[in-house]
PDB file of C-alpha atoms in Angstrom:
ATOM      1  CA  MET R  27      10.978 -18.626 -84.847  1.00 43.00           C
ATOM      2  CA  GLU R  28       9.127 -16.441 -87.336  1.00 52.00           C
ATOM      3  CA  LEU R  29       8.437 -12.935 -86.081  1.00 63.00           C
ATOM      4  CA  LYS R  30       4.966 -11.538 -86.709  1.00 80.00           C
ATOM      5  CA  MET R  31       4.492  -8.324 -88.647  1.00 85.00           C
ATOM      6  CA  ARG R  32       4.366  -5.109 -86.677  1.00 88.00           C
ATOM      7  CA  GLU R  33       0.938  -3.484 -86.717  1.00 89.00           C
ATOM      8  CA  GLY R  34       0.394  -1.331 -89.791  1.00 92.00           C
ATOM      9  CA  HIS R  35       3.484  -2.679 -91.568  1.00 95.00           C
ATOM     10  CA  GLU R  36       3.605  -4.909 -94.618  1.00 95.00           C
ATOM     11  CA  GLY R  37       5.742  -5.613 -97.636  1.00 96.00           C
ATOM     12  CA  THR R  38       5.522  -7.394-100.963  1.00 96.00           C
ATOM     13  CA  GLY R  39       8.021  -8.744-103.468  1.00 97.00           C
ATOM     14  CA  PRO R  40      10.495 -11.606-103.857  1.00 96.00           C
ATOM     15  CA  GLY R  41      12.214 -13.089-100.802  1.00 95.00           C
ATOM     16  CA  ALA R  42      11.860 -12.719 -97.051  1.00 93.00           C
ATOM     17  CA  ILE R  43       9.929  -9.775 -95.565  1.00 94.00           C
ATOM     18  CA  THR R  44      10.883  -8.503 -92.091  1.00 94.00           C
ATOM     19  CA  PRO R  45       8.393  -7.561 -89.318  1.00 91.00           C
ATOM     20  CA  ASP R  46       8.492  -3.889 -90.351  1.00 92.00           C
ATOM     21  CA  GLY R  47       7.815  -4.672 -94.016  1.00 94.00           C
ATOM     22  CA  CYS R  48      11.380  -4.480 -95.343  1.00 95.00           C
ATOM     23  CA  ALA R  49      12.365  -6.935 -98.063  1.00 96.00           C
ATOM     24  CA  VAL R  50      15.739  -8.566 -97.446  1.00 96.00           C
ATOM     25  CA  GLU R  51      16.495  -9.017-101.165  1.00 97.00           C
ATOM     26  CA  LEU R  52      15.668  -5.378-101.825  1.00 97.00           C
ATOM     27  CA  TYR R  53      17.962  -4.032 -99.127  1.00 96.00           C
ATOM     28  CA  ALA R  54      20.738  -6.305-100.355  1.00 96.00           C
ATOM     29  CA  ARG R  55      20.511  -4.450-103.675  1.00 96.00           C
ATOM     30  CA  LEU R  56      20.303  -0.858-102.418  1.00 95.00           C
ATOM     31  CA  PRO R  57      23.593   1.067-102.583  1.00 93.00           C
ATOM     32  CA  VAL R  58      24.999   2.853 -99.558  1.00 93.00           C
ATOM     33  CA  GLY R  59      24.902   6.641 -99.812  1.00 90.00           C
ATOM     34  CA  ASP R  60      27.040   9.271 -98.107  1.00 94.00           C
ATOM     35  CA  GLU R  61      25.941   8.188 -94.613  1.00 95.00           C
ATOM     36  CA  PRO R  62      29.236   6.446 -93.717  1.00 97.00           C
ATOM     37  CA  ASP R  63      31.146   9.626 -94.578  1.00 96.00           C
ATOM     38  CA  VAL R  64      28.838  11.706 -92.372  1.00 97.00           C
ATOM     39  CA  ILE R  65      29.342   9.256 -89.518  1.00 97.00           C
ATOM     40  CA  ALA R  66      33.117   9.037 -89.956  1.00 97.00           C
ATOM     41  CA  ALA R  67      33.413  12.831 -89.909  1.00 97.00           C
ATOM     42  CA  ALA R  68      31.444  13.088 -86.648  1.00 97.00           C
ATOM     43  CA  VAL R  69      33.359  10.640 -84.428  1.00 97.00           C
ATOM     44  CA  PRO R  70      36.972   9.717 -83.639  1.00 97.00           C
ATOM     45  CA  ALA R  71      38.660   7.177 -85.885  1.00 97.00           C
ATOM     46  CA  GLY R  72      38.428   3.500 -85.006  1.00 96.00           C
ATOM     47  CA  VAL R  73      35.866   3.743 -82.197  1.00 98.00           C
ATOM     48  CA  ARG R  74      33.420   1.003 -81.202  1.00 98.00           C
ATOM     49  CA  ILE R  75      29.997   1.490 -82.802  1.00 98.00           C
ATOM     50  CA  LEU R  76      26.715  -0.154 -81.840  1.00 98.00           C
ATOM     51  CA  GLU R  77      24.592  -0.058 -84.988  1.00 98.00           C
ATOM     52  CA  LEU R  78      20.899  -0.434 -84.175  1.00 98.00           C
ATOM     53  CA  GLY R  79      18.832  -1.657 -87.118  1.00 97.00           C
ATOM     54  CA  SER R  80      21.740  -2.689 -89.330  1.00 97.00           C
ATOM     55  CA  GLY R  81      19.680  -4.611 -91.862  1.00 96.00           C
ATOM     56  CA  VAL R  82      21.851  -6.429 -94.398  1.00 97.00           C
ATOM     57  CA  GLY R  83      24.896  -4.360 -93.437  1.00 97.00           C
ATOM     58  CA  ARG R  84      24.992  -1.647 -96.087  1.00 96.00           C
ATOM     59  CA  MET R  85      26.428   0.848 -93.601  1.00 97.00           C
ATOM     60  CA  THR R  86      28.055  -1.829 -91.455  1.00 98.00           C
ATOM     61  CA  HIS R  87      30.380  -2.904 -94.239  1.00 98.00           C
ATOM     62  CA  ALA R  88      31.246   0.674 -95.184  1.00 97.00           C
ATOM     63  CA  LEU R  89      32.061   1.508 -91.559  1.00 98.00           C
ATOM     64  CA  LEU R  90      34.210  -1.612 -91.188  1.00 98.00           C
ATOM     65  CA  GLU R  91      36.150  -0.532 -94.289  1.00 97.00           C
ATOM     66  CA  ARG R  92      36.809   2.800 -92.572  1.00 97.00           C
ATOM     67  CA  GLY R  93      38.365   1.041 -89.589  1.00 97.00           C
ATOM     68  CA  PHE R  94      35.512   1.091 -87.084  1.00 98.00           C
ATOM     69  CA  GLU R  95      34.620  -1.870 -84.846  1.00 98.00           C
ATOM     70  CA  VAL R  96      30.907  -2.519 -85.369  1.00 98.00           C
ATOM     71  CA  THR R  97      28.336  -4.559 -83.473  1.00 98.00           C
ATOM     72  CA  ALA R  98      25.292  -4.903 -85.736  1.00 98.00           C
ATOM     73  CA  VAL R  99      21.823  -5.389 -84.232  1.00 98.00           C
ATOM     74  CA  ASP R 100      18.656  -6.271 -86.109  1.00 97.00           C
ATOM     75  CA  GLU R 101      15.462  -8.147 -85.282  1.00 94.00           C
ATOM     76  CA  SER R 102      15.634 -10.051 -88.581  1.00 94.00           C
ATOM     77  CA  ALA R 103      17.899 -13.099 -88.736  1.00 95.00           C
ATOM     78  CA  GLU R 104      17.525 -13.083 -92.532  1.00 95.00           C
ATOM     79  CA  MET R 105      18.937  -9.556 -92.661  1.00 97.00           C
ATOM     80  CA  LEU R 106      21.849 -10.388 -90.364  1.00 97.00           C
ATOM     81  CA  GLU R 107      22.807 -13.402 -92.498  1.00 97.00           C
ATOM     82  CA  ARG R 108      24.034 -10.876 -95.084  1.00 97.00           C
ATOM     83  CA  VAL R 109      26.350  -9.058 -92.644  1.00 98.00           C
ATOM     84  CA  ARG R 110      30.047  -9.891 -92.963  1.00 97.00           C
ATOM     85  CA  GLY R 111      32.946  -8.997 -90.680  1.00 97.00           C
ATOM     86  CA  ALA R 112      30.939  -7.631 -87.747  1.00 98.00           C
ATOM     87  CA  ARG R 113      29.606  -9.129 -84.551  1.00 98.00           C
ATOM     88  CA  THR R 114      25.855  -9.561 -84.995  1.00 98.00           C
ATOM     89  CA  ILE R 115      23.031  -9.687 -82.449  1.00 98.00           C
ATOM     90  CA  CYS R 116      19.470 -10.670 -83.379  1.00 96.00           C
ATOM     91  CA  GLY R 117      16.577  -9.230 -81.399  1.00 94.00           C
ATOM     92  CA  PRO R 118      14.216  -6.266 -81.034  1.00 93.00           C
ATOM     93  CA  ILE R 119      16.104  -3.033 -80.453  1.00 96.00           C
ATOM     94  CA  GLU R 120      13.711  -1.378 -78.012  1.00 94.00           C
ATOM     95  CA  GLY R 121      14.391  -3.926 -75.256  1.00 93.00           C
ATOM     96  CA  LEU R 122      18.069  -4.581 -75.940  1.00 97.00           C
ATOM     97  CA  ASP R 123      20.445  -4.720 -72.976  1.00 97.00           C
ATOM     98  CA  LEU R 124      23.908  -6.082 -73.763  1.00 98.00           C
ATOM     99  CA  GLY R 125      25.428  -5.116 -70.436  1.00 97.00           C
ATOM    100  CA  GLU R 126      28.214  -3.181 -72.180  1.00 98.00           C
ATOM    101  CA  THR R 127      28.775   0.277 -73.606  1.00 98.00           C
ATOM    102  CA  PHE R 128      30.039   1.734 -76.863  1.00 98.00           C
ATOM    103  CA  ASP R 129      31.709   4.964 -77.951  1.00 98.00           C
ATOM    104  CA  VAL R 130      29.018   5.562 -80.555  1.00 98.00           C
ATOM    105  CA  VAL R 131      25.442   4.308 -80.832  1.00 98.00           C
ATOM    106  CA  LEU R 132      23.942   4.611 -84.298  1.00 98.00           C
ATOM    107  CA  LEU R 133      20.176   4.899 -84.836  1.00 98.00           C
ATOM    108  CA  ALA R 134      19.708   5.394 -88.577  1.00 96.00           C
ATOM    109  CA  SER R 135      17.003   4.505 -91.141  1.00 95.00           C
ATOM    110  CA  PHE R 136      14.522   7.005 -89.619  1.00 96.00           C
ATOM    111  CA  LEU R 137      13.851   4.612 -86.721  1.00 97.00           C
ATOM    112  CA  VAL R 138      13.369   7.588 -84.396  1.00 98.00           C
ATOM    113  CA  HIS R 139      10.145   8.267 -86.330  1.00 97.00           C
ATOM    114  CA  ALA R 140       8.496   5.041 -85.107  1.00 96.00           C
ATOM    115  CA  GLY R 141       4.729   5.494 -85.092  1.00 95.00           C
ATOM    116  CA  ASP R 142       4.398   3.960 -81.632  1.00 95.00           C
ATOM    117  CA  VAL R 143       5.659   6.489 -79.074  1.00 96.00           C
ATOM    118  CA  GLU R 144       6.597   3.718 -76.624  1.00 96.00           C
ATOM    119  CA  VAL R 145       8.698   2.016 -79.292  1.00 95.00           C
ATOM    120  CA  ARG R 146      10.487   5.307 -79.968  1.00 97.00           C
ATOM    121  CA  ARG R 147      11.149   5.791 -76.275  1.00 97.00           C
ATOM    122  CA  GLY R 148      12.450   2.232 -76.068  1.00 97.00           C
ATOM    123  CA  LEU R 149      14.801   2.832 -78.979  1.00 98.00           C
ATOM    124  CA  LEU R 150      16.225   5.995 -77.430  1.00 98.00           C
ATOM    125  CA  ARG R 151      16.550   4.373 -74.011  1.00 98.00           C
ATOM    126  CA  THR R 152      18.512   1.566 -75.658  1.00 98.00           C
ATOM    127  CA  CYS R 153      20.830   4.206 -77.134  1.00 98.00           C
ATOM    128  CA  VAL R 154      21.398   5.787 -73.712  1.00 98.00           C
ATOM    129  CA  ARG R 155      21.792   2.407 -71.963  1.00 97.00           C
ATOM    130  CA  HIS R 156      24.661   1.396 -74.241  1.00 98.00           C
ATOM    131  CA  LEU R 157      26.514   4.704 -74.406  1.00 98.00           C
ATOM    132  CA  ALA R 158      29.976   4.941 -72.866  1.00 97.00           C
ATOM    133  CA  LYS R 159      30.934   8.027 -70.881  1.00 96.00           C
ATOM    134  CA  GLY R 160      31.927  10.756 -73.312  1.00 96.00           C
ATOM    135  CA  GLY R 161      30.240   8.957 -76.209  1.00 97.00           C
ATOM    136  CA  CYS R 162      27.543  10.115 -78.610  1.00 98.00           C
ATOM    137  CA  VAL R 163      24.413   8.927 -80.364  1.00 98.00           C
ATOM    138  CA  LEU R 164      24.129   9.526 -84.102  1.00 98.00           C
ATOM    139  CA  ILE R 165      20.533   9.706 -85.326  1.00 98.00           C
ATOM    140  CA  GLN R 166      19.093   9.927 -88.831  1.00 98.00           C
ATOM    141  CA  ARG R 167      15.871  11.951 -89.129  1.00 98.00           C
ATOM    142  CA  GLU R 168      13.410  12.119 -91.981  1.00 97.00           C
ATOM    143  CA  GLY R 169      13.629  15.088 -94.324  1.00 94.00           C
ATOM    144  CA  GLU R 170      11.351  17.917 -93.254  1.00 91.00           C
ATOM    145  CA  ASP R 171       9.048  17.450 -96.279  1.00 94.00           C
ATOM    146  CA  TYR R 172       9.120  13.645 -96.170  1.00 95.00           C
ATOM    147  CA  HIS R 173       5.383  13.341 -95.451  1.00 96.00           C
ATOM    148  CA  THR R 174       4.186  16.331 -97.487  1.00 95.00           C
ATOM    149  CA  ASP R 175       6.126  16.076-100.765  1.00 95.00           C
ATOM    150  CA  VAL R 176       4.063  13.141-102.029  1.00 96.00           C
ATOM    151  CA  PRO R 177       3.795  11.462-104.384  1.00 97.00           C
ATOM    152  CA  ARG R 178       7.420  11.704-105.477  1.00 97.00           C
ATOM    153  CA  GLU R 179       9.946   9.500-107.182  1.00 97.00           C
ATOM    154  CA  ARG R 180      13.686   9.278-107.686  1.00 96.00           C
ATOM    155  CA  VAL R 181      15.542   7.357-110.354  1.00 97.00           C
ATOM    156  CA  ASP R 182      18.775   6.009-108.889  1.00 95.00           C
ATOM    157  CA  PRO R 183      21.934   6.050-111.029  1.00 94.00           C
ATOM    158  CA  ALA R 184      22.088   2.277-110.450  1.00 91.00           C
ATOM    159  CA  GLY R 185      18.970   1.911-112.592  1.00 94.00           C
ATOM    160  CA  PHE R 186      16.015   1.512-110.230  1.00 97.00           C
ATOM    161  CA  THR R 187      13.180   3.835-109.205  1.00 98.00           C
ATOM    162  CA  VAL R 188      12.092   4.698-105.673  1.00 97.00           C
ATOM    163  CA  ARG R 189       8.578   6.079-105.229  1.00 98.00           C
ATOM    164  CA  ILE R 190       6.958   7.427-102.085  1.00 97.00           C
ATOM    165  CA  VAL R 191       3.399   6.926-103.253  1.00 98.00           C
ATOM    166  CA  SER R 192       1.425   8.219-100.288  1.00 97.00           C
ATOM    167  CA  ALA R 193       1.520   9.287 -96.640  1.00 97.00           C
ATOM    168  CA  GLU R 194      -1.972   9.024 -95.190  1.00 97.00           C
ATOM    169  CA  PRO R 195      -2.906  10.007 -91.617  1.00 97.00           C
ATOM    170  CA  VAL R 196      -4.101   7.094 -89.478  1.00 97.00           C
ATOM    171  CA  GLY R 197      -4.634   9.023 -86.242  1.00 96.00           C
ATOM    172  CA  ASP R 198      -2.615  10.263 -83.264  1.00 96.00           C
ATOM    173  CA  GLY R 199      -0.189  12.138 -85.491  1.00 96.00           C
ATOM    174  CA  VAL R 200       0.915   9.003 -87.342  1.00 97.00           C
ATOM    175  CA  ASP R 201       1.002   8.455 -91.114  1.00 98.00           C
ATOM    176  CA  SER R 202       0.824   5.250 -93.091  1.00 97.00           C
ATOM    177  CA  VAL R 203       3.549   5.585 -95.729  1.00 97.00           C
ATOM    178  CA  HIS R 204       3.548   3.475 -98.892  1.00 97.00           C
ATOM    179  CA  ALA R 205       6.764   3.097-100.894  1.00 97.00           C
ATOM    180  CA  GLU R 206       7.628   1.259-104.107  1.00 98.00           C
ATOM    181  CA  TYR R 207      11.030   0.119-105.384  1.00 98.00           C
ATOM    182  CA  VAL R 208      10.997  -0.764-109.060  1.00 98.00           C
ATOM    183  CA  PHE R 209      13.913  -2.659-110.615  1.00 97.00           C
ATOM    184  CA  PRO R 210      14.091  -3.962-114.204  1.00 97.00           C
ATOM    185  CA  ASP R 211      13.532  -7.524-112.963  1.00 97.00           C
ATOM    186  CA  ALA R 212      11.487  -7.107-109.756  1.00 97.00           C
ATOM    187  CA  THR R 213       9.284  -4.735-107.748  1.00 98.00           C
ATOM    188  CA  TRP R 214       9.029  -4.435-103.974  1.00 98.00           C
ATOM    189  CA  THR R 215       6.586  -2.416-101.885  1.00 97.00           C
ATOM    190  CA  GLN R 216       6.634  -1.422 -98.240  1.00 97.00           C
ATOM    191  CA  THR R 217       3.892   0.072 -96.087  1.00 97.00           C
ATOM    192  CA  PHE R 218       4.898   1.349 -92.667  1.00 97.00           C
ATOM    193  CA  ARG R 219       3.768   3.728 -89.950  1.00 97.00           C
ATOM    194  CA  ALA R 220       5.838   6.808 -89.202  1.00 97.00           C
ATOM    195  CA  ARG R 221       5.378   9.838 -86.985  1.00 97.00           C
ATOM    196  CA  PRO R 222       6.446  13.191 -88.467  1.00 97.00           C
ATOM    197  CA  LEU R 223       8.525  15.178 -85.978  1.00 97.00           C
ATOM    198  CA  THR R 224       9.297  18.851 -86.267  1.00 96.00           C
ATOM    199  CA  ARG R 225      12.707  19.925 -85.051  1.00 97.00           C
ATOM    200  CA  GLU R 226      11.136  20.957 -81.750  1.00 97.00           C
ATOM    201  CA  GLN R 227       9.236  17.688 -81.359  1.00 97.00           C
ATOM    202  CA  PHE R 228      12.375  15.715 -82.152  1.00 98.00           C
ATOM    203  CA  GLU R 229      14.393  17.583 -79.547  1.00 98.00           C
ATOM    204  CA  GLU R 230      11.601  17.074 -76.995  1.00 98.00           C
ATOM    205  CA  ALA R 231      11.657  13.336 -77.749  1.00 97.00           C
ATOM    206  CA  LEU R 232      15.392  13.259 -77.072  1.00 98.00           C
ATOM    207  CA  ALA R 233      14.953  15.176 -73.815  1.00 98.00           C
ATOM    208  CA  GLU R 234      12.435  12.585 -72.578  1.00 96.00           C
ATOM    209  CA  THR R 235      15.264  10.050 -72.439  1.00 97.00           C
ATOM    210  CA  GLY R 236      17.981  12.400 -71.209  1.00 97.00           C
ATOM    211  CA  LEU R 237      19.543  13.265 -74.563  1.00 98.00           C
ATOM    212  CA  THR R 238      20.169  16.635 -76.152  1.00 98.00           C
ATOM    213  CA  VAL R 239      21.388  17.767 -79.562  1.00 98.00           C
ATOM    214  CA  ASP R 240      25.116  18.428 -79.627  1.00 97.00           C
ATOM    215  CA  ARG R 241      24.942  19.554 -83.240  1.00 97.00           C
ATOM    216  CA  TYR R 242      23.213  18.891 -86.541  1.00 98.00           C
ATOM    217  CA  LEU R 243      25.701  17.274 -88.896  1.00 97.00           C
ATOM    218  CA  THR R 244      24.133  18.122 -92.252  1.00 97.00           C
ATOM    219  CA  GLU R 245      22.527  21.262 -93.668  1.00 96.00           C
ATOM    220  CA  ASP R 246      19.160  19.517 -93.984  1.00 95.00           C
ATOM    221  CA  ARG R 247      19.402  18.545 -90.271  1.00 96.00           C
ATOM    222  CA  MET R 248      18.698  14.902 -91.125  1.00 97.00           C
ATOM    223  CA  TRP R 249      21.823  13.707 -89.305  1.00 98.00           C
ATOM    224  CA  VAL R 250      22.199  14.592 -85.646  1.00 98.00           C
ATOM    225  CA  ARG R 251      24.896  14.106 -83.023  1.00 98.00           C
ATOM    226  CA  ALA R 252      23.241  13.781 -79.613  1.00 98.00           C
ATOM    227  CA  VAL R 253      24.802  13.453 -76.168  1.00 98.00           C
ATOM    228  CA  PRO R 254      23.466  12.866 -72.656  1.00 97.00           C
ATOM    229  CA  MET R 255      22.272  16.041 -70.950  1.00 94.00           C
ATOM    230  CA  SER R 256      24.580  15.184 -68.072  1.00 87.00           C
ATOM    231  CA  ASP R 257      27.574  15.655 -70.402  1.00 79.00           C
ATOM    232  CA  THR R 258      26.653  19.205 -71.411  1.00 66.00           C
TER     233      THR R 258
END
């Protein structure tokens, strides 16, 4: 069954496009950054991780190599076809209920900045629902100038260019962000809706679902270790 595009999201370029505008072929090409090292340094070795929004498995595969047991969730079957070595589950994250818990729940890729507040709440509730006692949620936030330092571009050492072309307000505190990924042999674009969150707004969003910041894991505060308020 083909999923329809989420409102305000679209993508162009070769290959399958997911409901949030991501191109499967593009994400299969993008290298993994230092995220797996940040994650590995923040949690005990070998724990069970529920990765929400795994995509093609860029981080999944790196975490498996580091000895973690990963369950990868994504709403795109085409994305999950690229994942190797992990249990995969296809379906929307915001309503997920596996009836089991994990030591770590991972919500990366700026998903916490979903433009739709109810979607964001659903994502965070899914994190809480699947968290084992004593566990933690690891969340990746946008950089604090993500929506204001535009246009900007970065040339990756692998030989492609990433451009954030624009971030235009569309109402209710939400921006429509347009990105381009230019490779020597192909170009992809993605347009998506994202809600900028100050540090205070982010922490308030966590509190709505019973989470609190345990600590910020990086100097730029883009990676966060959160725990249930009941554990603090």
